[in-house]
mmCIF file of C-alpha atoms in Angstrom:
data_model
loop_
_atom_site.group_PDB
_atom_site.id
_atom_site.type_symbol
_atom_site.label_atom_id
_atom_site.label_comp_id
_atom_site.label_asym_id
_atom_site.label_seq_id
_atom_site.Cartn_x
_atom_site.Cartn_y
_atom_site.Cartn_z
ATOM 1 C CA UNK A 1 -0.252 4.023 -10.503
ATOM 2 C CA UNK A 2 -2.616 2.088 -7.966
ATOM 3 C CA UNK A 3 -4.012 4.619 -5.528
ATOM 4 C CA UNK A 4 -2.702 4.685 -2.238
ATOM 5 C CA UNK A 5 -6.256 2.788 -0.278
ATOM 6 C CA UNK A 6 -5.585 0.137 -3.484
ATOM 7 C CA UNK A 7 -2.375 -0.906 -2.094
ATOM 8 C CA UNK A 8 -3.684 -0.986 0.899
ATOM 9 C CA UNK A 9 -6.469 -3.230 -0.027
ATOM 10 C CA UNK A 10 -3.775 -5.440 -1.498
ATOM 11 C CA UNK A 11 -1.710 -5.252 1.826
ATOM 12 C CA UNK A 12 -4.128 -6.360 4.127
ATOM 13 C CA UNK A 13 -5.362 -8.979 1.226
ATOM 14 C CA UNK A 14 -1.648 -10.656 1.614
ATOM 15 C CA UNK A 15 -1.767 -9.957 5.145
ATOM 16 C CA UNK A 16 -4.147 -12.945 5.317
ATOM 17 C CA UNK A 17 -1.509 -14.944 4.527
ATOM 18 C CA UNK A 18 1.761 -13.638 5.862
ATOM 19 C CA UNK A 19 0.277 -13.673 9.314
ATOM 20 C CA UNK A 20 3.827 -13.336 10.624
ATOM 21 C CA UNK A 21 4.663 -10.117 9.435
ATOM 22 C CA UNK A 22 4.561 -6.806 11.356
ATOM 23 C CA UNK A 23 1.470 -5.292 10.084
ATOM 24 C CA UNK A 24 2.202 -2.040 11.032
ATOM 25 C CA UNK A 25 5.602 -2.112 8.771
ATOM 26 C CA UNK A 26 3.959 -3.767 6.002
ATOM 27 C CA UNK A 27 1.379 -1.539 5.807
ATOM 28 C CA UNK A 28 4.181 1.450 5.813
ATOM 29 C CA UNK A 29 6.111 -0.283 3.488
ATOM 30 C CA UNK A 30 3.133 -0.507 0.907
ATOM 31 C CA UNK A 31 3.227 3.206 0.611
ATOM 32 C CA UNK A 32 6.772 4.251 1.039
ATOM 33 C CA UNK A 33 7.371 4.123 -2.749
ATOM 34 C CA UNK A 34 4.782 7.222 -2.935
ATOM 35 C CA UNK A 35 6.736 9.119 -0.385
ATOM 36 C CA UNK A 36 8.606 11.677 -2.671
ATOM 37 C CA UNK A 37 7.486 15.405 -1.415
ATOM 38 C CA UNK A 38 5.597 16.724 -4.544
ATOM 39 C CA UNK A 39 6.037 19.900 -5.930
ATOM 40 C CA UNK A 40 2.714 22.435 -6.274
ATOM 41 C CA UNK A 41 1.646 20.618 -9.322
ATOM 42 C CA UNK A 42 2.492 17.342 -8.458
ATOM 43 C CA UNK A 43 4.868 16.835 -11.362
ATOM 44 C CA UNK A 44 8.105 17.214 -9.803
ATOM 45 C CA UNK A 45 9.255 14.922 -6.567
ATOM 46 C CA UNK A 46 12.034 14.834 -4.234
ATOM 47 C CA UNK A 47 13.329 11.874 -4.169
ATOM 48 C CA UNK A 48 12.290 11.548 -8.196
ATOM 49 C CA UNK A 49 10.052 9.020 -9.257
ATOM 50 C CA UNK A 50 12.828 7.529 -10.990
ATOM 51 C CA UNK A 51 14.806 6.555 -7.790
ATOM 52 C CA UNK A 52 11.209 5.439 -5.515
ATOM 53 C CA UNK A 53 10.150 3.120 -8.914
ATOM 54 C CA UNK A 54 13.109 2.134 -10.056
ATOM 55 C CA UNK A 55 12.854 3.320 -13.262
ATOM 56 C CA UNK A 56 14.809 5.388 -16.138
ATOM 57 C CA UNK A 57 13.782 9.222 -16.671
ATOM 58 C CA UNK A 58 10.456 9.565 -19.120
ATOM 59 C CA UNK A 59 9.177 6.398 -18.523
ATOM 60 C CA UNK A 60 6.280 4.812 -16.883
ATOM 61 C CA UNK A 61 4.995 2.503 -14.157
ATOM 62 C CA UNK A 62 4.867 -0.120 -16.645
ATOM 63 C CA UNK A 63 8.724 0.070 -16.519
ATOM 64 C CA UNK A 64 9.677 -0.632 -13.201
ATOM 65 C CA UNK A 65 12.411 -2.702 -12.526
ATOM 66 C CA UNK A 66 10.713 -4.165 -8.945
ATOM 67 C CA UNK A 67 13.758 -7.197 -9.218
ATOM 68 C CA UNK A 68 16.718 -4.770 -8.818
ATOM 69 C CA UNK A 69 14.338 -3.279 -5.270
ATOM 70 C CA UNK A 70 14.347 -7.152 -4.332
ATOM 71 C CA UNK A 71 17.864 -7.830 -5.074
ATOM 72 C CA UNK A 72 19.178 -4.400 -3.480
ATOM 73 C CA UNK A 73 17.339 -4.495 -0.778
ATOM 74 C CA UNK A 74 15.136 -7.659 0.197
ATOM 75 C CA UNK A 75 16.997 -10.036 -1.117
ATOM 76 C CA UNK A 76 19.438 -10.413 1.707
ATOM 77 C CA UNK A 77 17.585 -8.822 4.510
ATOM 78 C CA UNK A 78 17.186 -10.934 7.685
ATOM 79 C CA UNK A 79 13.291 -11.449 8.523
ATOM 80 C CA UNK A 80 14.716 -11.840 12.208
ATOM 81 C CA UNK A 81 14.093 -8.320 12.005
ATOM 82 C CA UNK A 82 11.193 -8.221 11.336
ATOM 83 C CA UNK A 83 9.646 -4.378 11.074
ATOM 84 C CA UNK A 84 12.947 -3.455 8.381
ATOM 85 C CA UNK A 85 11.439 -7.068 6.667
ATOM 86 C CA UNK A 86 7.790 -6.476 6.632
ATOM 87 C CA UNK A 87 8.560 -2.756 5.607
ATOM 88 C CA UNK A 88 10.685 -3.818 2.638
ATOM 89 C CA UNK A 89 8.151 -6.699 1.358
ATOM 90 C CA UNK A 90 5.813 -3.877 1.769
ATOM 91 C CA UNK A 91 7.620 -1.732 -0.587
ATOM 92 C CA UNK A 92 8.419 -4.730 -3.266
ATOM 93 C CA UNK A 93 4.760 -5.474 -3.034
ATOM 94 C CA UNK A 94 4.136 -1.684 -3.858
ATOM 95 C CA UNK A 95 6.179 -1.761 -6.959
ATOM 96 C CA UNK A 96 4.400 -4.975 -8.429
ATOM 97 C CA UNK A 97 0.791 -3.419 -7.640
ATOM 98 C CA UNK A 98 1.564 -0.325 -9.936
ATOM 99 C CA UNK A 99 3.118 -3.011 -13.275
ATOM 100 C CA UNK A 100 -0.421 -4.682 -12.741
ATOM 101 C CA UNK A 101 -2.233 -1.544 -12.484
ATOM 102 C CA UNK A 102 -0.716 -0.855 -15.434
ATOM 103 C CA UNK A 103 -0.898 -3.996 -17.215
ATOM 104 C CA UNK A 104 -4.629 -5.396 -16.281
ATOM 105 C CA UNK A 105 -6.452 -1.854 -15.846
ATOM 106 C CA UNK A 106 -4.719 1.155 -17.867
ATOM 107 C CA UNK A 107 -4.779 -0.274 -21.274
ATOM 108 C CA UNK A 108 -9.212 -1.075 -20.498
ATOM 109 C CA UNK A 109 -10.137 2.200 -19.142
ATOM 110 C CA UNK A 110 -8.107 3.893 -21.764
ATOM 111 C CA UNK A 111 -9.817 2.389 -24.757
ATOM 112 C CA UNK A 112 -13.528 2.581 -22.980
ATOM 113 C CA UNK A 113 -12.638 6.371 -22.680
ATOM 114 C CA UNK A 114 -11.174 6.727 -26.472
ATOM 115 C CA UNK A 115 -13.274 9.870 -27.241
ATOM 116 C CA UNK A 116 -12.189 11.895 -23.951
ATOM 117 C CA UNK A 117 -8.250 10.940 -24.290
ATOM 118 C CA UNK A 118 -9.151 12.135 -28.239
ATOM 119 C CA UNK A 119 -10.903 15.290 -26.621
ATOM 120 C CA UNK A 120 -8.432 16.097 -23.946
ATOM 121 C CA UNK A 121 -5.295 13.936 -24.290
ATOM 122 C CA UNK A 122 -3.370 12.836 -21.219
ATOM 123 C CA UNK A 123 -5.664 15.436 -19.267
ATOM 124 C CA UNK A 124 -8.020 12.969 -19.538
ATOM 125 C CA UNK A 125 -6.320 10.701 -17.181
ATOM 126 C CA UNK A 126 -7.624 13.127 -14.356
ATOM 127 C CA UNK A 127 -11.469 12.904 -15.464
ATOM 128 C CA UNK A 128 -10.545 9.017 -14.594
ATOM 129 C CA UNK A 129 -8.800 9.712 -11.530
ATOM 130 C CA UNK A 130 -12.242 11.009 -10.018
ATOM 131 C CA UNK A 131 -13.616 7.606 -10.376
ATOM 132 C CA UNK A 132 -9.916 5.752 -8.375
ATOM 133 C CA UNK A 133 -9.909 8.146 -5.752
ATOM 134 C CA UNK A 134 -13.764 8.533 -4.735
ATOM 135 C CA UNK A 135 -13.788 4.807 -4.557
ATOM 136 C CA UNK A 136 -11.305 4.956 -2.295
ATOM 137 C CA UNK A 137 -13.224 7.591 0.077
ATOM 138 C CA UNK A 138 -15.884 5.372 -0.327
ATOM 139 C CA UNK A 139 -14.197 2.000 0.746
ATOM 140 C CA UNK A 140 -12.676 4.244 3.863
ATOM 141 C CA UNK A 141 -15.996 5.508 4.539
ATOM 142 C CA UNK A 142 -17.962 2.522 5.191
ATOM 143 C CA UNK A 143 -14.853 -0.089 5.971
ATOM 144 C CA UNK A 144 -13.560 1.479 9.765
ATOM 145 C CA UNK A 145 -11.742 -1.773 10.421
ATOM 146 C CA UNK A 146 -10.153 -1.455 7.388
ATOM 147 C CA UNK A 147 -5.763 -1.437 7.541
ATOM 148 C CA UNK A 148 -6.017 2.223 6.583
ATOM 149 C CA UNK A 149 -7.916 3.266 10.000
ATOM 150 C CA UNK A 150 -6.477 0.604 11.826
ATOM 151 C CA UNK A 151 -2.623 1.337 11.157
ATOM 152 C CA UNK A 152 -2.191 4.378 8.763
ATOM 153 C CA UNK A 153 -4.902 6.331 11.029
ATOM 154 C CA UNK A 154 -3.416 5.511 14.117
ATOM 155 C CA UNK A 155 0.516 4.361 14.291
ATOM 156 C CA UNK A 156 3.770 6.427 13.884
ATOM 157 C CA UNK A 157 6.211 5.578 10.873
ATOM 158 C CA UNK A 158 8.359 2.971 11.308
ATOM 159 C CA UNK A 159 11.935 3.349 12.358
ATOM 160 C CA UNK A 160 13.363 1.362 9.071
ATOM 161 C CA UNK A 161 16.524 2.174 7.371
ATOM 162 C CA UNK A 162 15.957 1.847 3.665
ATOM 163 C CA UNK A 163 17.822 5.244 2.164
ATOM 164 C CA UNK A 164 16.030 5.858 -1.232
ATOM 165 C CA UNK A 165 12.949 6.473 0.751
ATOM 166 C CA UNK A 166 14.223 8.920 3.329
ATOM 167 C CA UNK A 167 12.136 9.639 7.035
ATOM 168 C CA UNK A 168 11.379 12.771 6.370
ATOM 169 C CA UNK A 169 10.216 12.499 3.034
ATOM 170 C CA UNK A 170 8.003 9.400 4.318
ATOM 171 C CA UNK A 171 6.542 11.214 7.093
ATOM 172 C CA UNK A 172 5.661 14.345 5.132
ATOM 173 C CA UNK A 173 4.122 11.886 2.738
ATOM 174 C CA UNK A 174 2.131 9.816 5.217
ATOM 175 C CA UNK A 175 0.485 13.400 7.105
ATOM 176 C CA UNK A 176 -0.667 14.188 3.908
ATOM 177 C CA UNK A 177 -2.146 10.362 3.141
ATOM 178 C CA UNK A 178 -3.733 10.512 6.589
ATOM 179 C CA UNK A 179 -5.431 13.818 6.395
ATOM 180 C CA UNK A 180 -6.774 13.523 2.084
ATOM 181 C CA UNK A 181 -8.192 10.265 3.457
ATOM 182 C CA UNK A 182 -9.876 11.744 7.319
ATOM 183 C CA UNK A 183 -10.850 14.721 5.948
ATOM 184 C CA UNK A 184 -12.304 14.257 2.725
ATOM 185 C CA UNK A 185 -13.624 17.108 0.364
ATOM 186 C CA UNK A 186 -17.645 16.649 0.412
ATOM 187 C CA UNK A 187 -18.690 14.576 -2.991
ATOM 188 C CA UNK A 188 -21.493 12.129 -3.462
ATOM 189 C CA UNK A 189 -19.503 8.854 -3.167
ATOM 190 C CA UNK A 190 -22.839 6.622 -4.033
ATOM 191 C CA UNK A 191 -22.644 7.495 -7.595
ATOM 192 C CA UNK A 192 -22.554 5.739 -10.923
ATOM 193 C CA UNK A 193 -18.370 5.196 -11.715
ATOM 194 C CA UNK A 194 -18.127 5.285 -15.381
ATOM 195 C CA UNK A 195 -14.553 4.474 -15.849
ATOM 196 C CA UNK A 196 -13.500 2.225 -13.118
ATOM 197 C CA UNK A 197 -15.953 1.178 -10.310
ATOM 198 C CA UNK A 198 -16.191 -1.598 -7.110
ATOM 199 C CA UNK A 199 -16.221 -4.858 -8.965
ATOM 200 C CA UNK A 200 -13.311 -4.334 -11.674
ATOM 201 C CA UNK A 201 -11.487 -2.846 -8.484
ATOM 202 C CA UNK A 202 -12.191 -5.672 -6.124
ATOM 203 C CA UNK A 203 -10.983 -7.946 -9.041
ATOM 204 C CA UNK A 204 -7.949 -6.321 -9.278
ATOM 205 C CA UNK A 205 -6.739 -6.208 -5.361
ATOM 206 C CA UNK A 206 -7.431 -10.462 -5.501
ATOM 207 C CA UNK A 207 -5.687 -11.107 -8.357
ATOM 208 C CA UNK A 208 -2.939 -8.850 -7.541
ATOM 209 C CA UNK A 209 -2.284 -10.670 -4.258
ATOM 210 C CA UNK A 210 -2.599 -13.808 -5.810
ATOM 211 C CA UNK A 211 -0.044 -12.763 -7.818
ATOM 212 C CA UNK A 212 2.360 -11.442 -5.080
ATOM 213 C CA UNK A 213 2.002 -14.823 -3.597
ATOM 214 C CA UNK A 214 2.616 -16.488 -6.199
ATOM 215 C CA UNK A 215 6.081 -14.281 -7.260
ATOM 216 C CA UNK A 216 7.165 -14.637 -3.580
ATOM 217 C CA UNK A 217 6.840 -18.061 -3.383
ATOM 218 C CA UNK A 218 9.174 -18.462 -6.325
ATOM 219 C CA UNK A 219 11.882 -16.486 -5.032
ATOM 220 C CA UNK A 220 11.435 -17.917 -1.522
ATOM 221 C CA UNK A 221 12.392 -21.536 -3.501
ATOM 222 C CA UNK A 222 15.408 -20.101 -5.396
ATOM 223 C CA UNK A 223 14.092 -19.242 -8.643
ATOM 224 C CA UNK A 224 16.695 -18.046 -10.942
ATOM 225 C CA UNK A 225 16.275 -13.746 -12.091
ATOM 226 C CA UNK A 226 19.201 -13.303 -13.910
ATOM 227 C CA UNK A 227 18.100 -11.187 -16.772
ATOM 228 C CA UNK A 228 14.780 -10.313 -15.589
ATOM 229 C CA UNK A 229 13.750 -6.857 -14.677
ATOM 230 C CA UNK A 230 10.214 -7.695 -13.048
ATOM 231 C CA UNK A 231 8.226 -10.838 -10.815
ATOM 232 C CA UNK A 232 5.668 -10.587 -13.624
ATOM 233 C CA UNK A 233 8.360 -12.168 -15.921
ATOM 234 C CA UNK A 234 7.339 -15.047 -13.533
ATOM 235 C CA UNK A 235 4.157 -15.557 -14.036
ATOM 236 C CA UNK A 236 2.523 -16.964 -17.122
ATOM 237 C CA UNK A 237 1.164 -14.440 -19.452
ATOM 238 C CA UNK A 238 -2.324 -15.467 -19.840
ATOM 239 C CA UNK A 239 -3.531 -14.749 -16.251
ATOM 240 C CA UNK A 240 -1.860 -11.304 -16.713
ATOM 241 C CA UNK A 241 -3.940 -10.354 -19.570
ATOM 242 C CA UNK A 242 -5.463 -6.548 -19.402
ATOM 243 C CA UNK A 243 -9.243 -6.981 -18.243
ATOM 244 C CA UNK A 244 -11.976 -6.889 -20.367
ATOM 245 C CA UNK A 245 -14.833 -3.879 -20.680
ATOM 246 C CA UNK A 246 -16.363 -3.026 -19.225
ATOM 247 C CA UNK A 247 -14.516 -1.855 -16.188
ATOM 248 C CA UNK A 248 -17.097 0.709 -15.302
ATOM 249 C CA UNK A 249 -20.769 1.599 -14.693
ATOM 250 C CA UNK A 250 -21.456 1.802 -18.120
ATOM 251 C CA UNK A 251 -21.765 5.429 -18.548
ATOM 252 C CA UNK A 252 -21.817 7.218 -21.919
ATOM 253 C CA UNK A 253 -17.953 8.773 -22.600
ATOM 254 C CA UNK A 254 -19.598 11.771 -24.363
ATOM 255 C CA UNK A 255 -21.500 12.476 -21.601
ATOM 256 C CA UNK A 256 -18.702 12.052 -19.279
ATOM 257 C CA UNK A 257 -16.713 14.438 -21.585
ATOM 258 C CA UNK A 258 -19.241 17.072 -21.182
ATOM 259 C CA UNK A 259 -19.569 16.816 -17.681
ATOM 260 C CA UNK A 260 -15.698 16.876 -16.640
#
């Protein structure tokens, strides 16, 4: 559910702690979950949604099982290797972004935007989408030293080896990242962001790699997972609490209903 410059945001947040890890791979690894080539609408994907997220058909991101990635495929990897390790982090770091976006952000925006998801259902989840994605454009636009320009921009895919996000899939996936990002449609980016803007955002990339940090340190010491499906289970439930309104600028909802 985070958008794609989100995780990245979170990437190169955690980067500034796990100095030792291949940057490159991590940053990679931070989208690979998104990789699945889209059909026209973008509600079919090959590999399914299910398979990249870990999760049972029909349901959401707030359902991912990130703890069977980790045990099926980080658990045991050897960081002497350390591109298919920093990849694979990457991709377990992925997974836990999208439960948080879900947990601290969706269940806000939705009830500041009652009257439009009233007016126009789950449609209305696009009208909200305007405000993730132009921030995004924005933060690319005026950050050029940002991980995005810096490694997405500018490096091949990684040769890793992880099978339920194949190479091909990946690389179809990351020429389209690259070019929605360097060639953006014109829009005024310097706007007011009704349902989501810079400071709720910025909020949510720190505490979401505070919370990485904080999951991977307790699997690094041994921490027992039997029975648990996600690394939020690890963490104590107040400091996962859904954020407050507002999250956005403020903006009337009938007026952004009228204007969608």
């Amino acid at each position: 559910m985070g958008t794609w410059i989100c995780h990245l945001r979170v990437a190169e947040t955690l980067l500034e702690t796990w100095t030792h890890l291949d940057r490159t791979a991590f940053a990679f690894g931070n989208l690979a979950p998104d990789s699945g080539v889209p059909n026209a609408d973008w509600t079919v994907f090959d590999p399914p949604k299910e398979v990249t997220h870990f999760l049972f058909r029909g349901e959401g991101e707030g359902k991912i099982r990130d703890l069977e990635f980790y045990r099926a495929h980080l658990q045991n990897q050897s960081r002497g290797d350390a591109v298919e390790f920093s990849y694979r982090l990457g991709y377990f770091a992925h997974l836990l972004v999208d439960r948080l976006w879900t947990r601290l952000l969706n269940p806000g925006m939705k009830l500041e935007a009652a009257g439009l998801f009233t007016a126009r259902g789950s449609e209305a989840w696009w009208v909200l989408k305007r405000d993730w994605y132009d921030l995004d454009h924005r933060f690319v636009r005026d950050q050029p030293q940002s991980l995005f320009w810096q490694t997405i921009a500018l490096q091949p895919v990684p040769s890793v080896t992880l099978e339920i996000a194949p190479r091909v899939a990946l690389e179809h996936q990351m020429a389209y990242i690259r070019d929605f990002y360097s060639h953006p449609e014109p829009r005024e980016l310097d706007r007011v962001y009704p349902h989501l803007n810079e400071s709720s955002m910025a909020r949510f990339v720190a505490l979401s790699a505070e919370v990485i940090l904080e999951i991977w340190r307790q699997l690094s010491t041994g921490v027992v997972t039997d029975g648990l499906y996600s690394g939020l289970e690890l963490i104590d439930a107040p400091r996962l609490e859904a954020f407050v309104s507002p999250l956005g600028d403020g903006v009337a909802h009938e007026r952004a209903i009228l204007e969608a």
